[in-house]
mmCIF file with all atom_site columns, C-alpha atoms in Angstrom:
data_model
loop_
_atom_site.group_PDB
_atom_site.id
_atom_site.type_symbol
_atom_site.label_atom_id
_atom_site.label_alt_id
_atom_site.label_comp_id
_atom_site.label_asym_id
_atom_site.label_entity_id
_atom_site.label_seq_id
_atom_site.pdbx_PDB_ins_code
_atom_site.Cartn_x
_atom_site.Cartn_y
_atom_site.Cartn_z
_atom_site.occupancy
_atom_site.B_iso_or_equiv
_atom_site.pdbx_formal_charge
_atom_site.auth_seq_id
_atom_site.auth_comp_id
_atom_site.auth_asym_id
_atom_site.auth_atom_id
_atom_site.pdbx_PDB_model_num
ATOM 1   C CA . UNK A 1 1   ? 94.494  147.367 127.151 1.00 48.00 ? 1   UNK A CA 1
ATOM 2   C CA . UNK A 1 2   ? 95.125  143.743 127.320 1.00 49.00 ? 2   UNK A CA 1
ATOM 3   C CA . UNK A 1 3   ? 98.547  142.668 126.456 1.00 49.00 ? 3   UNK A CA 1
ATOM 4   C CA . UNK A 1 4   ? 98.969  139.692 123.971 1.00 45.00 ? 4   UNK A CA 1
ATOM 5   C CA . UNK A 1 5   ? 102.736 138.500 124.250 1.00 42.00 ? 5   UNK A CA 1
ATOM 6   C CA . UNK A 1 6   ? 104.533 136.518 121.513 1.00 34.00 ? 6   UNK A CA 1
ATOM 7   C CA . UNK A 1 7   ? 104.318 133.306 123.371 1.00 37.00 ? 7   UNK A CA 1
ATOM 8   C CA . UNK A 1 8   ? 100.403 133.359 123.142 1.00 38.00 ? 8   UNK A CA 1
ATOM 9   C CA . UNK A 1 9   ? 100.540 134.274 119.566 1.00 35.00 ? 9   UNK A CA 1
ATOM 10  C CA . UNK A 1 10  ? 102.874 131.718 118.351 1.00 35.00 ? 10  UNK A CA 1
ATOM 11  C CA . UNK A 1 11  ? 100.749 128.526 118.893 1.00 39.00 ? 11  UNK A CA 1
ATOM 12  C CA . UNK A 1 12  ? 97.730  130.582 117.184 1.00 41.00 ? 12  UNK A CA 1
ATOM 13  C CA . UNK A 1 13  ? 100.210 131.596 114.141 1.00 38.00 ? 13  UNK A CA 1
ATOM 14  C CA . UNK A 1 14  ? 101.737 128.241 113.780 1.00 36.00 ? 14  UNK A CA 1
ATOM 15  C CA . UNK A 1 15  ? 98.238  126.335 113.653 1.00 36.00 ? 15  UNK A CA 1
ATOM 16  C CA . UNK A 1 16  ? 97.265  128.752 110.760 1.00 36.00 ? 16  UNK A CA 1
ATOM 17  C CA . UNK A 1 17  ? 100.672 128.714 108.908 1.00 36.00 ? 17  UNK A CA 1
ATOM 18  C CA . UNK A 1 18  ? 101.529 124.938 109.137 1.00 32.00 ? 18  UNK A CA 1
ATOM 19  C CA . UNK A 1 19  ? 98.624  123.843 107.029 1.00 35.00 ? 19  UNK A CA 1
ATOM 20  C CA . UNK A 1 20  ? 99.536  126.243 104.276 1.00 33.00 ? 20  UNK A CA 1
ATOM 21  C CA . UNK A 1 21  ? 103.023 125.075 104.208 1.00 33.00 ? 21  UNK A CA 1
ATOM 22  C CA . UNK A 1 22  ? 102.179 121.460 104.204 1.00 34.00 ? 22  UNK A CA 1
ATOM 23  C CA . UNK A 1 23  ? 99.851  122.030 101.592 1.00 36.00 ? 23  UNK A CA 1
ATOM 24  C CA . UNK A 1 24  ? 102.278 123.727 99.300  1.00 38.00 ? 24  UNK A CA 1
ATOM 25  C CA . UNK A 1 25  ? 105.181 120.933 99.900  1.00 37.00 ? 25  UNK A CA 1
ATOM 26  C CA . UNK A 1 26  ? 103.463 117.588 99.098  1.00 39.00 ? 26  UNK A CA 1
ATOM 27  C CA . UNK A 1 27  ? 106.223 116.216 97.295  1.00 43.00 ? 27  UNK A CA 1
ATOM 28  C CA . UNK A 1 28  ? 108.459 117.099 100.145 1.00 39.00 ? 28  UNK A CA 1
ATOM 29  C CA . UNK A 1 29  ? 106.252 115.323 102.777 1.00 38.00 ? 29  UNK A CA 1
ATOM 30  C CA . UNK A 1 30  ? 105.986 112.337 100.536 1.00 43.00 ? 30  UNK A CA 1
ATOM 31  C CA . UNK A 1 31  ? 109.726 111.858 99.836  1.00 41.00 ? 31  UNK A CA 1
ATOM 32  C CA . UNK A 1 32  ? 110.488 112.598 103.742 1.00 41.00 ? 32  UNK A CA 1
ATOM 33  C CA . UNK A 1 33  ? 108.034 109.811 104.605 1.00 41.00 ? 33  UNK A CA 1
ATOM 34  C CA . UNK A 1 34  ? 109.768 107.420 102.072 1.00 39.00 ? 34  UNK A CA 1
ATOM 35  C CA . UNK A 1 35  ? 112.847 108.060 103.405 1.00 42.00 ? 35  UNK A CA 1
ATOM 36  C CA . UNK A 1 36  ? 112.284 107.300 106.879 1.00 50.00 ? 36  UNK A CA 1
ATOM 37  C CA . UNK A 1 37  ? 111.452 103.545 106.395 1.00 81.00 ? 37  UNK A CA 1
ATOM 38  C CA . UNK A 1 38  ? 111.337 100.765 104.109 1.00 91.00 ? 38  UNK A CA 1
ATOM 39  C CA . UNK A 1 39  ? 109.018 100.020 101.287 1.00 95.00 ? 39  UNK A CA 1
ATOM 40  C CA . UNK A 1 40  ? 108.348 96.707  100.562 1.00 94.00 ? 40  UNK A CA 1
ATOM 41  C CA . UNK A 1 41  ? 105.955 94.275  98.215  1.00 96.00 ? 41  UNK A CA 1
ATOM 42  C CA . UNK A 1 42  ? 105.704 90.986  97.389  1.00 95.00 ? 42  UNK A CA 1
ATOM 43  C CA . UNK A 1 43  ? 106.971 89.641  93.810  1.00 95.00 ? 43  UNK A CA 1
ATOM 44  C CA . UNK A 1 44  ? 105.111 87.091  91.644  1.00 93.00 ? 44  UNK A CA 1
ATOM 45  C CA . UNK A 1 45  ? 106.631 84.224  93.611  1.00 92.00 ? 45  UNK A CA 1
ATOM 46  C CA . UNK A 1 46  ? 105.394 85.438  97.052  1.00 93.00 ? 46  UNK A CA 1
ATOM 47  C CA . UNK A 1 47  ? 108.963 86.629  98.401  1.00 93.00 ? 47  UNK A CA 1
ATOM 48  C CA . UNK A 1 48  ? 109.497 89.872  100.280 1.00 94.00 ? 48  UNK A CA 1
ATOM 49  C CA . UNK A 1 49  ? 111.111 92.798  97.921  1.00 93.00 ? 49  UNK A CA 1
ATOM 50  C CA . UNK A 1 50  ? 112.585 95.480  99.337  1.00 93.00 ? 50  UNK A CA 1
ATOM 51  C CA . UNK A 1 51  ? 111.698 98.315  97.138  1.00 95.00 ? 51  UNK A CA 1
ATOM 52  C CA . UNK A 1 52  ? 113.988 100.992 98.402  1.00 94.00 ? 52  UNK A CA 1
ATOM 53  C CA . UNK A 1 53  ? 116.861 98.664  99.201  1.00 90.00 ? 53  UNK A CA 1
ATOM 54  C CA . UNK A 1 54  ? 120.259 99.618  100.597 1.00 93.00 ? 54  UNK A CA 1
ATOM 55  C CA . UNK A 1 55  ? 123.403 98.985  98.779  1.00 93.00 ? 55  UNK A CA 1
ATOM 56  C CA . UNK A 1 56  ? 122.390 99.737  95.229  1.00 93.00 ? 56  UNK A CA 1
ATOM 57  C CA . UNK A 1 57  ? 120.684 102.291 93.134  1.00 95.00 ? 57  UNK A CA 1
ATOM 58  C CA . UNK A 1 58  ? 116.942 101.423 92.539  1.00 95.00 ? 58  UNK A CA 1
ATOM 59  C CA . UNK A 1 59  ? 114.699 102.431 89.945  1.00 96.00 ? 59  UNK A CA 1
ATOM 60  C CA . UNK A 1 60  ? 111.144 101.970 90.488  1.00 96.00 ? 60  UNK A CA 1
ATOM 61  C CA . UNK A 1 61  ? 108.644 101.577 87.855  1.00 96.00 ? 61  UNK A CA 1
ATOM 62  C CA . UNK A 1 62  ? 104.591 102.286 87.945  1.00 97.00 ? 62  UNK A CA 1
ATOM 63  C CA . UNK A 1 63  ? 102.984 100.127 85.355  1.00 95.00 ? 63  UNK A CA 1
ATOM 64  C CA . UNK A 1 64  ? 99.667  98.787  84.772  1.00 95.00 ? 64  UNK A CA 1
ATOM 65  C CA . UNK A 1 65  ? 97.708  96.244  82.358  1.00 93.00 ? 65  UNK A CA 1
ATOM 66  C CA . UNK A 1 66  ? 97.088  99.288  79.973  1.00 94.00 ? 66  UNK A CA 1
ATOM 67  C CA . UNK A 1 67  ? 100.967 100.252 80.146  1.00 95.00 ? 67  UNK A CA 1
ATOM 68  C CA . UNK A 1 68  ? 102.294 96.981  79.212  1.00 92.00 ? 68  UNK A CA 1
ATOM 69  C CA . UNK A 1 69  ? 103.970 98.094  75.799  1.00 93.00 ? 69  UNK A CA 1
ATOM 70  C CA . UNK A 1 70  ? 105.217 101.523 77.213  1.00 94.00 ? 70  UNK A CA 1
ATOM 71  C CA . UNK A 1 71  ? 106.678 99.767  80.400  1.00 94.00 ? 71  UNK A CA 1
ATOM 72  C CA . UNK A 1 72  ? 108.234 97.173  78.124  1.00 93.00 ? 72  UNK A CA 1
ATOM 73  C CA . UNK A 1 73  ? 109.984 99.764  76.027  1.00 94.00 ? 73  UNK A CA 1
ATOM 74  C CA . UNK A 1 74  ? 111.164 101.408 79.200  1.00 94.00 ? 74  UNK A CA 1
ATOM 75  C CA . UNK A 1 75  ? 112.412 98.062  80.424  1.00 93.00 ? 75  UNK A CA 1
ATOM 76  C CA . UNK A 1 76  ? 114.221 97.393  77.361  1.00 92.00 ? 76  UNK A CA 1
ATOM 77  C CA . UNK A 1 77  ? 115.755 100.899 77.587  1.00 93.00 ? 77  UNK A CA 1
ATOM 78  C CA . UNK A 1 78  ? 117.297 99.684  80.918  1.00 93.00 ? 78  UNK A CA 1
ATOM 79  C CA . UNK A 1 79  ? 118.834 96.637  79.429  1.00 90.00 ? 79  UNK A CA 1
ATOM 80  C CA . UNK A 1 80  ? 122.474 98.322  79.520  1.00 89.00 ? 80  UNK A CA 1
ATOM 81  C CA . UNK A 1 81  ? 122.333 98.731  83.270  1.00 91.00 ? 81  UNK A CA 1
ATOM 82  C CA . UNK A 1 82  ? 120.907 95.563  84.462  1.00 88.00 ? 82  UNK A CA 1
ATOM 83  C CA . UNK A 1 83  ? 124.060 93.694  84.899  1.00 86.00 ? 83  UNK A CA 1
ATOM 84  C CA . UNK A 1 84  ? 125.628 96.165  87.028  1.00 88.00 ? 84  UNK A CA 1
ATOM 85  C CA . UNK A 1 85  ? 125.872 95.239  90.730  1.00 87.00 ? 85  UNK A CA 1
ATOM 86  C CA . UNK A 1 86  ? 125.127 98.638  92.067  1.00 91.00 ? 86  UNK A CA 1
ATOM 87  C CA . UNK A 1 87  ? 121.604 98.617  90.006  1.00 92.00 ? 87  UNK A CA 1
ATOM 88  C CA . UNK A 1 88  ? 118.239 97.398  90.470  1.00 93.00 ? 88  UNK A CA 1
ATOM 89  C CA . UNK A 1 89  ? 114.768 97.662  88.723  1.00 95.00 ? 89  UNK A CA 1
ATOM 90  C CA . UNK A 1 90  ? 111.798 96.663  90.434  1.00 96.00 ? 90  UNK A CA 1
ATOM 91  C CA . UNK A 1 91  ? 108.324 97.000  88.630  1.00 96.00 ? 91  UNK A CA 1
ATOM 92  C CA . UNK A 1 92  ? 105.171 97.419  90.520  1.00 97.00 ? 92  UNK A CA 1
ATOM 93  C CA . UNK A 1 93  ? 101.927 96.931  88.638  1.00 96.00 ? 93  UNK A CA 1
ATOM 94  C CA . UNK A 1 94  ? 98.853  98.637  89.612  1.00 96.00 ? 94  UNK A CA 1
ATOM 95  C CA . UNK A 1 95  ? 96.159  95.576  89.911  1.00 96.00 ? 95  UNK A CA 1
ATOM 96  C CA . UNK A 1 96  ? 94.081  97.182  92.407  1.00 94.00 ? 96  UNK A CA 1
ATOM 97  C CA . UNK A 1 97  ? 90.272  96.293  91.752  1.00 86.00 ? 97  UNK A CA 1
ATOM 98  C CA . UNK A 1 98  ? 91.186  94.655  88.295  1.00 74.00 ? 98  UNK A CA 1
ATOM 99  C CA . UNK A 1 99  ? 91.442  91.123  89.362  1.00 90.00 ? 99  UNK A CA 1
ATOM 100 C CA . UNK A 1 100 ? 89.288  89.043  91.603  1.00 93.00 ? 100 UNK A CA 1
ATOM 101 C CA . UNK A 1 101 ? 90.925  86.907  94.208  1.00 93.00 ? 101 UNK A CA 1
ATOM 102 C CA . UNK A 1 102 ? 90.319  83.661  92.364  1.00 94.00 ? 102 UNK A CA 1
ATOM 103 C CA . UNK A 1 103 ? 92.264  84.784  89.391  1.00 95.00 ? 103 UNK A CA 1
ATOM 104 C CA . UNK A 1 104 ? 95.378  85.893  91.002  1.00 95.00 ? 104 UNK A CA 1
ATOM 105 C CA . UNK A 1 105 ? 96.837  82.821  90.649  1.00 95.00 ? 105 UNK A CA 1
ATOM 106 C CA . UNK A 1 106 ? 96.627  82.938  86.954  1.00 95.00 ? 106 UNK A CA 1
ATOM 107 C CA . UNK A 1 107 ? 97.863  86.431  86.765  1.00 95.00 ? 107 UNK A CA 1
ATOM 108 C CA . UNK A 1 108 ? 100.996 85.493  88.621  1.00 95.00 ? 108 UNK A CA 1
ATOM 109 C CA . UNK A 1 109 ? 101.740 82.715  86.167  1.00 96.00 ? 109 UNK A CA 1
ATOM 110 C CA . UNK A 1 110 ? 101.271 85.007  83.172  1.00 95.00 ? 110 UNK A CA 1
ATOM 111 C CA . UNK A 1 111 ? 103.859 87.426  84.642  1.00 94.00 ? 111 UNK A CA 1
ATOM 112 C CA . UNK A 1 112 ? 106.285 84.607  85.559  1.00 94.00 ? 112 UNK A CA 1
ATOM 113 C CA . UNK A 1 113 ? 106.154 83.533  81.769  1.00 94.00 ? 113 UNK A CA 1
ATOM 114 C CA . UNK A 1 114 ? 106.818 87.147  80.913  1.00 92.00 ? 114 UNK A CA 1
ATOM 115 C CA . UNK A 1 115 ? 109.891 86.936  83.113  1.00 91.00 ? 115 UNK A CA 1
ATOM 116 C CA . UNK A 1 116 ? 111.051 83.739  81.613  1.00 90.00 ? 116 UNK A CA 1
ATOM 117 C CA . UNK A 1 117 ? 110.940 85.391  78.270  1.00 91.00 ? 117 UNK A CA 1
ATOM 118 C CA . UNK A 1 118 ? 112.656 88.329  79.549  1.00 90.00 ? 118 UNK A CA 1
ATOM 119 C CA . UNK A 1 119 ? 115.530 86.116  81.209  1.00 89.00 ? 119 UNK A CA 1
ATOM 120 C CA . UNK A 1 120 ? 116.386 84.394  77.861  1.00 89.00 ? 120 UNK A CA 1
ATOM 121 C CA . UNK A 1 121 ? 116.359 87.743  76.113  1.00 88.00 ? 121 UNK A CA 1
ATOM 122 C CA . UNK A 1 122 ? 118.887 89.122  78.798  1.00 89.00 ? 122 UNK A CA 1
ATOM 123 C CA . UNK A 1 123 ? 120.999 86.043  78.611  1.00 88.00 ? 123 UNK A CA 1
ATOM 124 C CA . UNK A 1 124 ? 121.430 86.389  74.811  1.00 86.00 ? 124 UNK A CA 1
ATOM 125 C CA . UNK A 1 125 ? 122.449 90.102  75.590  1.00 81.00 ? 125 UNK A CA 1
ATOM 126 C CA . UNK A 1 126 ? 124.979 88.915  78.376  1.00 82.00 ? 126 UNK A CA 1
ATOM 127 C CA . UNK A 1 127 ? 123.262 89.541  81.442  1.00 81.00 ? 127 UNK A CA 1
ATOM 128 C CA . UNK A 1 128 ? 123.257 86.554  83.735  1.00 74.00 ? 128 UNK A CA 1
ATOM 129 C CA . UNK A 1 129 ? 120.160 85.553  85.825  1.00 64.00 ? 129 UNK A CA 1
ATOM 130 C CA . UNK A 1 130 ? 122.262 86.098  88.939  1.00 61.00 ? 130 UNK A CA 1
ATOM 131 C CA . UNK A 1 131 ? 123.259 89.626  88.326  1.00 55.00 ? 131 UNK A CA 1
ATOM 132 C CA . UNK A 1 132 ? 119.644 90.868  87.103  1.00 58.00 ? 132 UNK A CA 1
ATOM 133 C CA . UNK A 1 133 ? 117.958 91.862  89.937  1.00 72.00 ? 133 UNK A CA 1
ATOM 134 C CA . UNK A 1 134 ? 114.337 92.921  88.578  1.00 88.00 ? 134 UNK A CA 1
ATOM 135 C CA . UNK A 1 135 ? 111.557 91.857  90.512  1.00 92.00 ? 135 UNK A CA 1
ATOM 136 C CA . UNK A 1 136 ? 107.831 92.236  89.644  1.00 95.00 ? 136 UNK A CA 1
ATOM 137 C CA . UNK A 1 137 ? 105.222 93.026  92.181  1.00 96.00 ? 137 UNK A CA 1
ATOM 138 C CA . UNK A 1 138 ? 101.816 92.409  91.365  1.00 96.00 ? 138 UNK A CA 1
ATOM 139 C CA . UNK A 1 139 ? 100.085 94.899  93.792  1.00 96.00 ? 139 UNK A CA 1
ATOM 140 C CA . UNK A 1 140 ? 96.532  93.998  94.116  1.00 96.00 ? 140 UNK A CA 1
ATOM 141 C CA . UNK A 1 141 ? 95.755  95.792  97.272  1.00 94.00 ? 141 UNK A CA 1
ATOM 142 C CA . UNK A 1 142 ? 97.611  98.883  96.471  1.00 95.00 ? 142 UNK A CA 1
ATOM 143 C CA . UNK A 1 143 ? 99.720  98.856  99.628  1.00 95.00 ? 143 UNK A CA 1
ATOM 144 C CA . UNK A 1 144 ? 102.825 99.012  97.834  1.00 96.00 ? 144 UNK A CA 1
ATOM 145 C CA . UNK A 1 145 ? 101.667 101.600 95.441  1.00 96.00 ? 145 UNK A CA 1
ATOM 146 C CA . UNK A 1 146 ? 100.529 103.909 98.347  1.00 96.00 ? 146 UNK A CA 1
ATOM 147 C CA . UNK A 1 147 ? 103.857 103.750 100.199 1.00 95.00 ? 147 UNK A CA 1
ATOM 148 C CA . UNK A 1 148 ? 105.455 104.876 96.890  1.00 96.00 ? 148 UNK A CA 1
ATOM 149 C CA . UNK A 1 149 ? 102.821 107.835 96.878  1.00 94.00 ? 149 UNK A CA 1
ATOM 150 C CA . UNK A 1 150 ? 100.772 106.461 93.686  1.00 95.00 ? 150 UNK A CA 1
ATOM 151 C CA . UNK A 1 151 ? 97.576  106.827 94.651  1.00 90.00 ? 151 UNK A CA 1
ATOM 152 C CA . UNK A 1 152 ? 95.913  106.967 91.518  1.00 90.00 ? 152 UNK A CA 1
ATOM 153 C CA . UNK A 1 153 ? 95.574  104.929 88.499  1.00 89.00 ? 153 UNK A CA 1
ATOM 154 C CA . UNK A 1 154 ? 98.003  106.373 86.024  1.00 92.00 ? 154 UNK A CA 1
ATOM 155 C CA . UNK A 1 155 ? 98.099  106.865 82.020  1.00 93.00 ? 155 UNK A CA 1
ATOM 156 C CA . UNK A 1 156 ? 101.612 107.185 81.563  1.00 94.00 ? 156 UNK A CA 1
ATOM 157 C CA . UNK A 1 157 ? 104.669 105.231 83.361  1.00 95.00 ? 157 UNK A CA 1
ATOM 158 C CA . UNK A 1 158 ? 106.142 106.520 86.601  1.00 95.00 ? 158 UNK A CA 1
ATOM 159 C CA . UNK A 1 159 ? 109.472 106.267 88.127  1.00 95.00 ? 159 UNK A CA 1
ATOM 160 C CA . UNK A 1 160 ? 110.907 106.579 91.493  1.00 95.00 ? 160 UNK A CA 1
ATOM 161 C CA . UNK A 1 161 ? 114.912 106.286 92.092  1.00 96.00 ? 161 UNK A CA 1
ATOM 162 C CA . UNK A 1 162 ? 116.312 105.506 95.536  1.00 96.00 ? 162 UNK A CA 1
ATOM 163 C CA . UNK A 1 163 ? 120.173 105.827 96.291  1.00 96.00 ? 163 UNK A CA 1
ATOM 164 C CA . UNK A 1 164 ? 122.259 103.456 97.621  1.00 95.00 ? 164 UNK A CA 1
ATOM 165 C CA . UNK A 1 165 ? 120.819 104.379 101.088 1.00 96.00 ? 165 UNK A CA 1
ATOM 166 C CA . UNK A 1 166 ? 117.287 103.780 100.216 1.00 95.00 ? 166 UNK A CA 1
ATOM 167 C CA . UNK A 1 167 ? 116.646 107.297 100.046 1.00 96.00 ? 167 UNK A CA 1
ATOM 168 C CA . UNK A 1 168 ? 114.465 108.782 97.380  1.00 96.00 ? 168 UNK A CA 1
ATOM 169 C CA . UNK A 1 169 ? 116.325 110.953 95.082  1.00 95.00 ? 169 UNK A CA 1
ATOM 170 C CA . UNK A 1 170 ? 114.320 111.292 91.792  1.00 94.00 ? 170 UNK A CA 1
ATOM 171 C CA . UNK A 1 171 ? 110.800 111.120 90.863  1.00 94.00 ? 171 UNK A CA 1
ATOM 172 C CA . UNK A 1 172 ? 109.419 111.451 87.386  1.00 92.00 ? 172 UNK A CA 1
ATOM 173 C CA . UNK A 1 173 ? 105.920 111.286 86.465  1.00 92.00 ? 173 UNK A CA 1
ATOM 174 C CA . UNK A 1 174 ? 104.403 110.586 83.216  1.00 91.00 ? 174 UNK A CA 1
ATOM 175 C CA . UNK A 1 175 ? 107.567 109.302 81.416  1.00 92.00 ? 175 UNK A CA 1
ATOM 176 C CA . UNK A 1 176 ? 106.920 108.873 77.806  1.00 89.00 ? 176 UNK A CA 1
ATOM 177 C CA . UNK A 1 177 ? 110.402 108.826 76.267  1.00 90.00 ? 177 UNK A CA 1
ATOM 178 C CA . UNK A 1 178 ? 112.844 106.258 77.213  1.00 92.00 ? 178 UNK A CA 1
ATOM 179 C CA . UNK A 1 179 ? 115.677 108.552 76.579  1.00 93.00 ? 179 UNK A CA 1
ATOM 180 C CA . UNK A 1 180 ? 114.415 110.980 79.274  1.00 91.00 ? 180 UNK A CA 1
ATOM 181 C CA . UNK A 1 181 ? 114.900 107.896 81.651  1.00 91.00 ? 181 UNK A CA 1
ATOM 182 C CA . UNK A 1 182 ? 118.352 106.764 80.568  1.00 93.00 ? 182 UNK A CA 1
ATOM 183 C CA . UNK A 1 183 ? 119.642 110.220 80.782  1.00 93.00 ? 183 UNK A CA 1
ATOM 184 C CA . UNK A 1 184 ? 118.190 110.296 84.491  1.00 91.00 ? 184 UNK A CA 1
ATOM 185 C CA . UNK A 1 185 ? 119.718 106.817 85.203  1.00 93.00 ? 185 UNK A CA 1
ATOM 186 C CA . UNK A 1 186 ? 123.260 107.917 83.554  1.00 92.00 ? 186 UNK A CA 1
ATOM 187 C CA . UNK A 1 187 ? 123.206 110.977 85.729  1.00 92.00 ? 187 UNK A CA 1
ATOM 188 C CA . UNK A 1 188 ? 122.839 109.064 88.999  1.00 90.00 ? 188 UNK A CA 1
ATOM 189 C CA . UNK A 1 189 ? 125.080 106.025 88.149  1.00 86.00 ? 189 UNK A CA 1
#
């Protein structure tokens, strides 16, 4: 009778079990990947933005042109936090495949106009422009979205929260209630 040792079985059993374990833990694998490196994008002015930057809590919001009203409600609900030095809001706008290259400059202009309106509104609320860290990343290629684990086009706002070390601590999918979001922010700040 042939003798089979534990050492010869181990690689075979790992080869069978590892894919099963990884399939059951996609969120853990994604979170571990996000924590290992920085995620960045370019804001509407072409400046580099550290999406999971260090030194502050960051709420990253997924939005797209169809979610303009919903994301505006979520953004308004976050206004009370935006003057805090330990809080940053980053909005990533999913524009994959929607905007031809020759029109991208016009889209950026429209986003800048919205930023000006938002700054005026925040100033009236007592939030200074210098304390309001809230870049908007128009993602035409999908590179920032992919790094955040957002591979599809969604019909609801999604959120990811990073701690002061740039590690993902919370992920909310299909957020429809601004109160749900503010409760979550209150729990981490």
